[in-house]
mmCIF file of C-alpha atoms in Angstrom:
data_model
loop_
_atom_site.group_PDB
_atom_site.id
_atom_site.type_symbol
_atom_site.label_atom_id
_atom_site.label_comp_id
_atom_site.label_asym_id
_atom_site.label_seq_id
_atom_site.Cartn_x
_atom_site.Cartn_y
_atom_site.Cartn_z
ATOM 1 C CA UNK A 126 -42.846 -8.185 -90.047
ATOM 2 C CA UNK A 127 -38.959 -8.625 -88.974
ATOM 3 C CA UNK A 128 -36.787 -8.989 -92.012
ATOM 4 C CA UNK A 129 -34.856 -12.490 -92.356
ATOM 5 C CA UNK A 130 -31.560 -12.428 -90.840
ATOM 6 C CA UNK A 131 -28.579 -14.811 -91.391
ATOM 7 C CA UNK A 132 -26.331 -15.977 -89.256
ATOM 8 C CA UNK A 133 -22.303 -17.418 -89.787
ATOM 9 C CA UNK A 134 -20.544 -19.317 -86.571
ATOM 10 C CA UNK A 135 -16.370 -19.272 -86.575
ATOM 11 C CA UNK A 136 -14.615 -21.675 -84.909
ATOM 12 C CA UNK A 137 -10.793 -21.788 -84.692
ATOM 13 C CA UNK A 138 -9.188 -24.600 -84.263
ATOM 14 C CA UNK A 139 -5.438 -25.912 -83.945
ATOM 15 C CA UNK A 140 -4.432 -29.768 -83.293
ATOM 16 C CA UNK A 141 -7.370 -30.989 -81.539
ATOM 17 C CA UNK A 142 -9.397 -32.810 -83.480
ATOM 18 C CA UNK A 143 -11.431 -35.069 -80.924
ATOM 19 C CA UNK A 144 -12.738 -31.871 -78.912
ATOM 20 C CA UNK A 145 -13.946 -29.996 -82.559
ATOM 21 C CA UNK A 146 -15.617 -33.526 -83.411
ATOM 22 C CA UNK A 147 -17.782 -32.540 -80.452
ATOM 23 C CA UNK A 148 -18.178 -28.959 -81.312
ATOM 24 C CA UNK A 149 -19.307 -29.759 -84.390
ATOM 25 C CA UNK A 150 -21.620 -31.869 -83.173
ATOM 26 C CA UNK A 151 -23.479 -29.420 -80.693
ATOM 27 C CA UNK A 152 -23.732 -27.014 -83.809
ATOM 28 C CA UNK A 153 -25.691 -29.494 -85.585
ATOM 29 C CA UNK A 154 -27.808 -29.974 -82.208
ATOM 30 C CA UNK A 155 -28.413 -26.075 -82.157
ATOM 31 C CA UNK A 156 -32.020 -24.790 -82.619
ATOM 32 C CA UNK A 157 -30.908 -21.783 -84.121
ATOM 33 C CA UNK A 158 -28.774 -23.572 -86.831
ATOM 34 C CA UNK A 159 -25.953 -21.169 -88.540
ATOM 35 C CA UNK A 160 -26.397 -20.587 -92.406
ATOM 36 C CA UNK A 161 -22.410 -20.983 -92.361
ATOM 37 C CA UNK A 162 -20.218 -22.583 -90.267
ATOM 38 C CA UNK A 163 -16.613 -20.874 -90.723
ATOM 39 C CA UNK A 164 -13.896 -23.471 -89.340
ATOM 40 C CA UNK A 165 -10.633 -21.587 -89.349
ATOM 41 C CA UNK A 166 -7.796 -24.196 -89.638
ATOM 42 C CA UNK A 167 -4.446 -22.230 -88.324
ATOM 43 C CA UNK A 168 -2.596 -25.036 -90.165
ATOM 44 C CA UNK A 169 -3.181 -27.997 -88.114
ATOM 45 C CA UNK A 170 -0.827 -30.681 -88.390
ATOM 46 C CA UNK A 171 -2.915 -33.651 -87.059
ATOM 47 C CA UNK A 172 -5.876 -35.336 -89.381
ATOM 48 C CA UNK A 173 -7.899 -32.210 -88.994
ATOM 49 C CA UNK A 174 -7.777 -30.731 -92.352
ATOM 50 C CA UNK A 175 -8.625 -33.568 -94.299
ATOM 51 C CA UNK A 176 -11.834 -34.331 -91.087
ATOM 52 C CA UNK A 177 -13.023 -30.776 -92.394
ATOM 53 C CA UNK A 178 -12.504 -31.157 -95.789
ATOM 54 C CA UNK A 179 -14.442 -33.987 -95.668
ATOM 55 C CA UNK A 180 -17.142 -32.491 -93.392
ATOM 56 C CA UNK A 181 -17.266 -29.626 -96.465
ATOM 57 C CA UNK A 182 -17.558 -31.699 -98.975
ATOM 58 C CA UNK A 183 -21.024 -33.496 -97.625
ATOM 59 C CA UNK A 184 -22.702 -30.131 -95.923
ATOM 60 C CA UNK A 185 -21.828 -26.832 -97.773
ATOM 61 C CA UNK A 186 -22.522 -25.201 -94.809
ATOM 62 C CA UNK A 187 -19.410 -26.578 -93.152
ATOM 63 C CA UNK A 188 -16.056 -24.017 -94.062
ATOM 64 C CA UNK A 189 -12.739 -25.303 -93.912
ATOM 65 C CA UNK A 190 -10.702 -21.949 -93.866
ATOM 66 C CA UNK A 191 -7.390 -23.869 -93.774
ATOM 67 C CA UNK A 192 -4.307 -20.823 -93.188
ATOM 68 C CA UNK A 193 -0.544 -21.335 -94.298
ATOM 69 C CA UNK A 194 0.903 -20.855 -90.964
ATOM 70 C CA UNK A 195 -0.600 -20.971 -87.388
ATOM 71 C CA UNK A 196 -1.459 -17.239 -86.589
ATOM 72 C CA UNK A 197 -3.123 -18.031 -83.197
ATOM 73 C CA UNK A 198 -6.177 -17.299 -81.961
ATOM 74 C CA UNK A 199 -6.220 -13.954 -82.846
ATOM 75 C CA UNK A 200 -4.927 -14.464 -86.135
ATOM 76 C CA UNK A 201 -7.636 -17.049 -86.308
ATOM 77 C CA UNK A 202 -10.578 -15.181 -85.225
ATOM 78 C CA UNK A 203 -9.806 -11.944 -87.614
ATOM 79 C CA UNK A 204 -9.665 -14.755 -90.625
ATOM 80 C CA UNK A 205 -12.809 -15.696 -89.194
ATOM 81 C CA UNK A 206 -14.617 -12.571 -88.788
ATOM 82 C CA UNK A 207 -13.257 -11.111 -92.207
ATOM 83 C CA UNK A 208 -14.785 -14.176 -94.232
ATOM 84 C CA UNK A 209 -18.129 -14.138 -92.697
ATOM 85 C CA UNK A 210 -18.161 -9.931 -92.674
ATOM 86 C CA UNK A 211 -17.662 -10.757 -96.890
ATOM 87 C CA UNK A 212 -20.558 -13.230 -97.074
ATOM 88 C CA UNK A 213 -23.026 -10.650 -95.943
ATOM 89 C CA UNK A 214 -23.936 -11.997 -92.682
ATOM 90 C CA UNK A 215 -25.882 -10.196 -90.240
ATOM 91 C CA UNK A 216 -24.765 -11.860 -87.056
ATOM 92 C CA UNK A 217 -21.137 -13.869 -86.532
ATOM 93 C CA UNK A 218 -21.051 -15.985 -83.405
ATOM 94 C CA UNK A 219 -17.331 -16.418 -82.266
ATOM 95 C CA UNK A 220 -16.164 -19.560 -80.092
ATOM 96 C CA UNK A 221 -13.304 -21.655 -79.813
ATOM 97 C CA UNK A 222 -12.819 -25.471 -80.206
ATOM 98 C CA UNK A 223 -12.905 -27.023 -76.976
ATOM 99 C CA UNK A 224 -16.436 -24.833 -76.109
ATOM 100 C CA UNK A 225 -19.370 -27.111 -76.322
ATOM 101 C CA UNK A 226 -22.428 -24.570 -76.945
ATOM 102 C CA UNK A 227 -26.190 -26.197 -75.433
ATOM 103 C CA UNK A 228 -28.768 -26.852 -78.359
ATOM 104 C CA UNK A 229 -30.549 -22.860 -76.913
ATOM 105 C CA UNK A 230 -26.984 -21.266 -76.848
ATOM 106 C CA UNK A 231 -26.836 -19.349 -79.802
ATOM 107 C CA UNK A 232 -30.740 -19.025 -80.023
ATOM 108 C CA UNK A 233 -30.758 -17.472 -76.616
ATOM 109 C CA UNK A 234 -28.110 -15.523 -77.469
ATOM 110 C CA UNK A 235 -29.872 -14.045 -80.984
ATOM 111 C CA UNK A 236 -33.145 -13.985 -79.158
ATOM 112 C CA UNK A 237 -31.261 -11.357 -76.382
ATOM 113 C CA UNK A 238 -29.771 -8.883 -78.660
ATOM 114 C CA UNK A 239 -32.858 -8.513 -80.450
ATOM 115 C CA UNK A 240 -34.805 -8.600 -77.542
ATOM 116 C CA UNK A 241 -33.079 -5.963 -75.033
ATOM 117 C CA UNK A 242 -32.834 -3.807 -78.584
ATOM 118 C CA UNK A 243 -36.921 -3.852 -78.837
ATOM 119 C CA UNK A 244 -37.453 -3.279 -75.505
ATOM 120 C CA UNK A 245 -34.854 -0.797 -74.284
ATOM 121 C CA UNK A 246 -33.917 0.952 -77.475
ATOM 122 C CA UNK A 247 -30.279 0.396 -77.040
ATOM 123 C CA UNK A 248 -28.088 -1.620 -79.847
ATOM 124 C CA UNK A 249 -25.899 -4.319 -77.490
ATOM 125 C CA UNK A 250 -22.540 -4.090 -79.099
ATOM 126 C CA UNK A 251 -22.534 -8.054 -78.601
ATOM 127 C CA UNK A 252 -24.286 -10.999 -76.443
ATOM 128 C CA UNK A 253 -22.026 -13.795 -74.418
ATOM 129 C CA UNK A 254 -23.155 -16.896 -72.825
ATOM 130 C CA UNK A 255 -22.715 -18.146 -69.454
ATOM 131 C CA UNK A 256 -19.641 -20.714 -69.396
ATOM 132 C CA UNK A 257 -19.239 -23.466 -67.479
ATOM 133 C CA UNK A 258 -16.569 -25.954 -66.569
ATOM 134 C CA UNK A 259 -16.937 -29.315 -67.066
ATOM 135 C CA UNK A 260 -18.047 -30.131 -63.461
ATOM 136 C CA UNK A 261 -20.944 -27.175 -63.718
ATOM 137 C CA UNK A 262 -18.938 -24.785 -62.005
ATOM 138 C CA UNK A 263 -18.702 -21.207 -63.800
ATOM 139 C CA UNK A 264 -15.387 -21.179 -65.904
ATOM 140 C CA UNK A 265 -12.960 -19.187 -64.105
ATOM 141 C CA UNK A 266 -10.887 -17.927 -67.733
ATOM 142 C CA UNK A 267 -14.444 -16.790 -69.188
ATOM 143 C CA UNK A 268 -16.190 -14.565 -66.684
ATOM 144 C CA UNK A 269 -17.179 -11.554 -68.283
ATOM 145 C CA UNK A 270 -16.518 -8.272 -67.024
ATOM 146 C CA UNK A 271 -19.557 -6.307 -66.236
ATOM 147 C CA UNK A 272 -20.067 -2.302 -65.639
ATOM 148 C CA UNK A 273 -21.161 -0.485 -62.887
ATOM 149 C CA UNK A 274 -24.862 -0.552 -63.756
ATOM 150 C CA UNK A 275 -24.291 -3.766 -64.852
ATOM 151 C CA UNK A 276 -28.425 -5.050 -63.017
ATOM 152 C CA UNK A 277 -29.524 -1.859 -65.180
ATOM 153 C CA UNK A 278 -32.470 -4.020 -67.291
ATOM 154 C CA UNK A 279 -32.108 -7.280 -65.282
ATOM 155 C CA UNK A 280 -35.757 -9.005 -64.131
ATOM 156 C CA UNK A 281 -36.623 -12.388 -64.438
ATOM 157 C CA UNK A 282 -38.302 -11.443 -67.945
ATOM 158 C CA UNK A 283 -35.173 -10.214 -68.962
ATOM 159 C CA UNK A 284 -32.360 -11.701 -67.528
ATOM 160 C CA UNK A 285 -29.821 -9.255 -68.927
ATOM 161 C CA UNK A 286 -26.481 -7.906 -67.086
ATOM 162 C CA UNK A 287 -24.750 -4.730 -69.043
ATOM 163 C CA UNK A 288 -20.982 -6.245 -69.270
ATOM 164 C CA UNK A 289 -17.633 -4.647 -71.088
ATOM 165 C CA UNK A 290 -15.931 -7.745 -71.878
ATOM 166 C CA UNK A 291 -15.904 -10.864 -72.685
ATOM 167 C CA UNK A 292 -14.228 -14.039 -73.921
ATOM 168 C CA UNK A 293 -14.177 -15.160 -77.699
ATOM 169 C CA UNK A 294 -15.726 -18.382 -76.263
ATOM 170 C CA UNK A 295 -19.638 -18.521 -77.396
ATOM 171 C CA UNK A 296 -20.281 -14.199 -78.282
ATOM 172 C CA UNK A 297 -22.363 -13.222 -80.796
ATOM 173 C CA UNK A 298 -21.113 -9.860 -82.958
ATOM 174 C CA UNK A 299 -23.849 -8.309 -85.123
ATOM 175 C CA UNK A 300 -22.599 -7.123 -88.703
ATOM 176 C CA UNK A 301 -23.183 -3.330 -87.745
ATOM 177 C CA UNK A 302 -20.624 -3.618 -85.185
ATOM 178 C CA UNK A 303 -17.788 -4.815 -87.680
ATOM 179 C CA UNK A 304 -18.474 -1.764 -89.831
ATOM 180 C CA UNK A 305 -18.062 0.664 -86.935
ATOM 181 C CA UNK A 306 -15.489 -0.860 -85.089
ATOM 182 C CA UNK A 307 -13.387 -2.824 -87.541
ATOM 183 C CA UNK A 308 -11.886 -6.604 -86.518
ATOM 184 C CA UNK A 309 -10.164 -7.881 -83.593
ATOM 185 C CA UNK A 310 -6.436 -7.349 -83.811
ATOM 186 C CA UNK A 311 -4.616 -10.514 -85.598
ATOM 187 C CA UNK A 312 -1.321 -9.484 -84.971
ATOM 188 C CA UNK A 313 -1.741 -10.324 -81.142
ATOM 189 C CA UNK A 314 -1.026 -14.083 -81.892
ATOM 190 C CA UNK A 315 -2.789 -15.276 -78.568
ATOM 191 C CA UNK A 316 -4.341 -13.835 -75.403
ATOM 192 C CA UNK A 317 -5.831 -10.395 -74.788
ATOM 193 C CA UNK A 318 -7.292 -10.259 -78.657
ATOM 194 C CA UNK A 319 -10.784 -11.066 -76.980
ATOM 195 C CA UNK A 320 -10.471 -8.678 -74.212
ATOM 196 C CA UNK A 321 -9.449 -5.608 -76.808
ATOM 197 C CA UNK A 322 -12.073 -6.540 -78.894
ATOM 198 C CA UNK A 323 -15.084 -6.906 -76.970
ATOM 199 C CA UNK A 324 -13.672 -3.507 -74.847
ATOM 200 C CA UNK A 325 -13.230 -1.867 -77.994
ATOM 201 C CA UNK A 326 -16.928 -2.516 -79.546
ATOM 202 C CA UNK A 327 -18.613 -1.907 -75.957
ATOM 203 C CA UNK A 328 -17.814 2.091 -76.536
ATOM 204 C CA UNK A 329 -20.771 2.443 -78.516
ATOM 205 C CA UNK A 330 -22.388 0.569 -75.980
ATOM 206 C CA UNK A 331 -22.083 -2.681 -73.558
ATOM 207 C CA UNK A 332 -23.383 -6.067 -74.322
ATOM 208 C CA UNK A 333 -25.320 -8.267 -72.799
ATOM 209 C CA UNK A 334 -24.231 -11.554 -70.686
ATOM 210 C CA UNK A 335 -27.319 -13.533 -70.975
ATOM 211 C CA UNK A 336 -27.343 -16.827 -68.192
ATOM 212 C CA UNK A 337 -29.957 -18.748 -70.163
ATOM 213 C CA UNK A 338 -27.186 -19.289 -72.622
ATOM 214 C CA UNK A 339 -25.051 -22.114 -71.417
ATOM 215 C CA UNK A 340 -21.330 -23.151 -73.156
ATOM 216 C CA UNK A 341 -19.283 -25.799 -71.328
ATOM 217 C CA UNK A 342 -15.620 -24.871 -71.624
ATOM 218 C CA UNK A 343 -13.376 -28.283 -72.083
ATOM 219 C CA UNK A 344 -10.316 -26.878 -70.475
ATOM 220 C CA UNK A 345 -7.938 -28.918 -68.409
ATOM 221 C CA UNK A 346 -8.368 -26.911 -65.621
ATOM 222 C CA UNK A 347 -10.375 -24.267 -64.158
ATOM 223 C CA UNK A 348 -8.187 -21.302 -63.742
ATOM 224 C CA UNK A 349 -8.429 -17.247 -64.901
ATOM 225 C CA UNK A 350 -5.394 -15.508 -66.110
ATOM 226 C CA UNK A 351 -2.928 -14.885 -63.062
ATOM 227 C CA UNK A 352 0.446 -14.037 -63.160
ATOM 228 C CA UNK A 353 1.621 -15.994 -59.864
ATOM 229 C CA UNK A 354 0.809 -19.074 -61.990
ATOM 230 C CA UNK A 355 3.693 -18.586 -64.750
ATOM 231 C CA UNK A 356 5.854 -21.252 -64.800
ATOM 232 C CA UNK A 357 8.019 -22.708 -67.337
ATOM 233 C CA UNK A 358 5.836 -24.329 -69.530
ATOM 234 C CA UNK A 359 3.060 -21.824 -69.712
ATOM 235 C CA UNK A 360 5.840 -18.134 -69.618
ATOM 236 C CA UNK A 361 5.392 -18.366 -73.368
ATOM 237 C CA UNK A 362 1.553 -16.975 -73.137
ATOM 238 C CA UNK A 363 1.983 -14.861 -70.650
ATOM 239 C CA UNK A 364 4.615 -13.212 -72.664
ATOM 240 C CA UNK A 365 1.644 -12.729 -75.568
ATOM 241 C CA UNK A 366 -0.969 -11.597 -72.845
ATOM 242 C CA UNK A 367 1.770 -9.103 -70.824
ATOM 243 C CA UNK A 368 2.939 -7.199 -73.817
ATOM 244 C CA UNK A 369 -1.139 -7.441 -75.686
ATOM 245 C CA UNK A 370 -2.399 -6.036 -72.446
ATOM 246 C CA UNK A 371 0.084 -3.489 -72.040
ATOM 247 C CA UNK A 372 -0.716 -2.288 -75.734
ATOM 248 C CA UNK A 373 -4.021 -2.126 -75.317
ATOM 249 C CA UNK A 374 -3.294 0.380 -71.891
ATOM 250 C CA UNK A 375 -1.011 2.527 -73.493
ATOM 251 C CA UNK A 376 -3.561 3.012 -76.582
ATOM 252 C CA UNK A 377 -6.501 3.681 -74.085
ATOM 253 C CA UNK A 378 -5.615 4.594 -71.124
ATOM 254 C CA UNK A 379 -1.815 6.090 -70.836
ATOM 255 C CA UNK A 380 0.770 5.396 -68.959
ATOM 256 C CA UNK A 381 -1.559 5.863 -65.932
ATOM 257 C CA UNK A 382 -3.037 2.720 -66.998
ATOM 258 C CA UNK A 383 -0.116 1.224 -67.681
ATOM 259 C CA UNK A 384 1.622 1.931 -64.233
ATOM 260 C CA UNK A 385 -1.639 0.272 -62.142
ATOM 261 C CA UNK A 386 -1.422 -2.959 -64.807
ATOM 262 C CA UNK A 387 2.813 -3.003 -64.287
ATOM 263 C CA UNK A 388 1.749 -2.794 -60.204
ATOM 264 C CA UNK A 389 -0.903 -5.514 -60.430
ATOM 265 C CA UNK A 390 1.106 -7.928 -62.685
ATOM 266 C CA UNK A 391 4.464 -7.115 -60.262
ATOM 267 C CA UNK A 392 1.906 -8.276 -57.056
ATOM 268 C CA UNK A 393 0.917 -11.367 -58.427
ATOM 269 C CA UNK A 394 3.948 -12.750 -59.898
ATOM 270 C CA UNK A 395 5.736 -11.776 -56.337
ATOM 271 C CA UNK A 396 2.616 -13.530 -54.322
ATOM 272 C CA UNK A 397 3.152 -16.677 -56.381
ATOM 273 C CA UNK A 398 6.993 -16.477 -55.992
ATOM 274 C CA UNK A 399 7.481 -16.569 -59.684
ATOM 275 C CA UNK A 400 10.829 -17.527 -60.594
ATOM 276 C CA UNK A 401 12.889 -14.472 -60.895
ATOM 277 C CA UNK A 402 14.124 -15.214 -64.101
ATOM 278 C CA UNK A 403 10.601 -16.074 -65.479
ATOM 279 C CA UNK A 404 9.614 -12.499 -64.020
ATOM 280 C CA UNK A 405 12.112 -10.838 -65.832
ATOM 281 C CA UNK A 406 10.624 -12.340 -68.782
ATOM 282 C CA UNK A 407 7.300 -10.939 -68.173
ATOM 283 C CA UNK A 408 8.792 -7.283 -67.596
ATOM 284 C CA UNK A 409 10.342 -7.302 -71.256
ATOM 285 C CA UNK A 410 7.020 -8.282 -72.485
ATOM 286 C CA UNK A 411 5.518 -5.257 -70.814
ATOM 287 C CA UNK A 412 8.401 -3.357 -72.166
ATOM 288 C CA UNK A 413 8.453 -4.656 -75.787
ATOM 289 C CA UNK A 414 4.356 -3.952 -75.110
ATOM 290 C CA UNK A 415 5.079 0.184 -74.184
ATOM 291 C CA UNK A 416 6.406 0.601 -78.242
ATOM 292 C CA UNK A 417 3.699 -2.213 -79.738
ATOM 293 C CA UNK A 418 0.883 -0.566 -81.788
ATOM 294 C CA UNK A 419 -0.802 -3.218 -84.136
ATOM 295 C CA UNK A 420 -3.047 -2.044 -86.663
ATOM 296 C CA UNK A 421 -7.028 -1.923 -86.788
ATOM 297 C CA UNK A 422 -8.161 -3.159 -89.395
ATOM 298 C CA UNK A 423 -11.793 -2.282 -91.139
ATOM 299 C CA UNK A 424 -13.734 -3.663 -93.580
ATOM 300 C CA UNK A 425 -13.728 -2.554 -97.340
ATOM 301 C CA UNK A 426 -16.692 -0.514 -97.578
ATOM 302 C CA UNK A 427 -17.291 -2.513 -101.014
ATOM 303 C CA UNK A 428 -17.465 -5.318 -98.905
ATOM 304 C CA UNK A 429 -20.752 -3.904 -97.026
ATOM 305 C CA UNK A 430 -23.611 -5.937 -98.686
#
């Protein structure tokens, strides 16, 4: 007989109070309901604090983690995985606020890691859903990135595909992984913090996408990351993802890796005819990125219940 496990779900959330209504709402709907549902507030100033306090006070379940000063979503999701690491959960399921999980998401996604662990004697370092747009269409920003044996385990009983990273919208993190790997990186403010972090916990081995699990992603519109997009209004996060990115290639793969992301990023931005002066932005970013070595951080081993 399988030992009860417990499960937390963190949402971050800034200034949009209307799309975390809804999120809130498909956790309710889930089948696999969270024991605690970890709401990290990065100091909204719209009516959402008082919505969650509210929300707290009639369901205990509910969290509002409100914090003093908007730390993004990286800040966000380290708040978020340290305060449901410290309540002894075995499983932390990470999403964002405009992600809109089906009522099997999370079930599927629990279901899969314990599955593909029973059957193939490996221990996924995580599970991701497939995410969709809000026409159906597969979400451009959240495609996962698989490995080369990525069909390894795939049939239709077990509709697995090996992957190395994935978005923060609708993953599921068991507890063992947190004590081996530590938390994602807070101190990359936006953009990237996903990317290290699922890369990071995937040495010990990949995780699973699993297509039965289905998140629609309420983004404005459907577009990945690409640098011949940068224009004035959205520089300021590619700034955040240029230098993050180029961290996280200096720390793991030289200045090798380094070079081939400079060459990539340089491509793009010149195929989109980026302004020049909004390029030059972008290559102090990488720059600032060559010196920037945030911290890991790791759980107290006190903390280990």
């Amino acid at each position: 007989m399988s030992l009860p496990t417990s499960l937390a779900a963190v949402i971050v959330t800034y200034n949009r109070l209307d799309k975390l209504k809804r999120v809130i709402d498909a956790l309710k709907k889930q089948t696999q309901l969270p024991d605690q549902v970890f709401v990290i507030d990065n100091a909204s100033t719209d009516d959402t604090g008082a919505w969650l306090q509210e929300l707290q006070n009639q369901d205990q379940r509910f969290q509002h983690v409100r914090l003093r000063e908007n730390s993004g979503g990286a800040g966000g999701f380290y708040e978020g995985a340290r305060v449901a690491y410290e309540a002894g959960h075995d499983y932390i399921w990470f999403s964002d606020d405009d992600a809109y999980p089906e009522p099997e998401a999370i079930a599927q996604l629990q279901h899969s890691l314990q599955d593909f662990e029973t059957r193939f004697h490996h221990r996924p370092a995580f599970a991701c859903s497939a995410v969709k747009w809000t026409n159906g269409d597969l979400c451009e920003m959240n495609t996962p990135t698989t490995v080369w044996d990525w069909p390894r385990f795939y049939s239709p009983e077990t509709p697995y595909f090996l992957v190395s990273a994935c978005s923060f919208v609708s993953v599921l993190v068991p507890r063992w992984v947190i004590q081996e790997h530590g938390f994602p990186i807070k101190d990359y403010f936006i953009w990237y913090d996903d990317a290290e972090y699922t890369q990071r916990i995937a040495k010990t081995y990949p995780g699973i996408y699993c297509p039965n699990s289905e998140v629609v992603h309420d983004v404005p519109e459907n577009k990945g990351v690409n640098y011949a997009l940068i224009n004035d209004k959205n520089i300021w996060k590619f700034r955040y993802g240029a230098r993050n990115e180029t961290s996280f290639r200096r720390r793991e793969q030289g200045w090798y890796g380094v070079a081939v992301f400079v060459r990539g990023v340089h491509n793009q931005m010149r195929a989109g005819n980026v302004d020049p002066a909004l390029r030059r932005e972008v290559y102090k970013a990488i720059w600032q990125g060559c010196s920037f070595a945030p911290a890991i951080e790791r759980p107290d081993p006190d903390s280990s219940v």
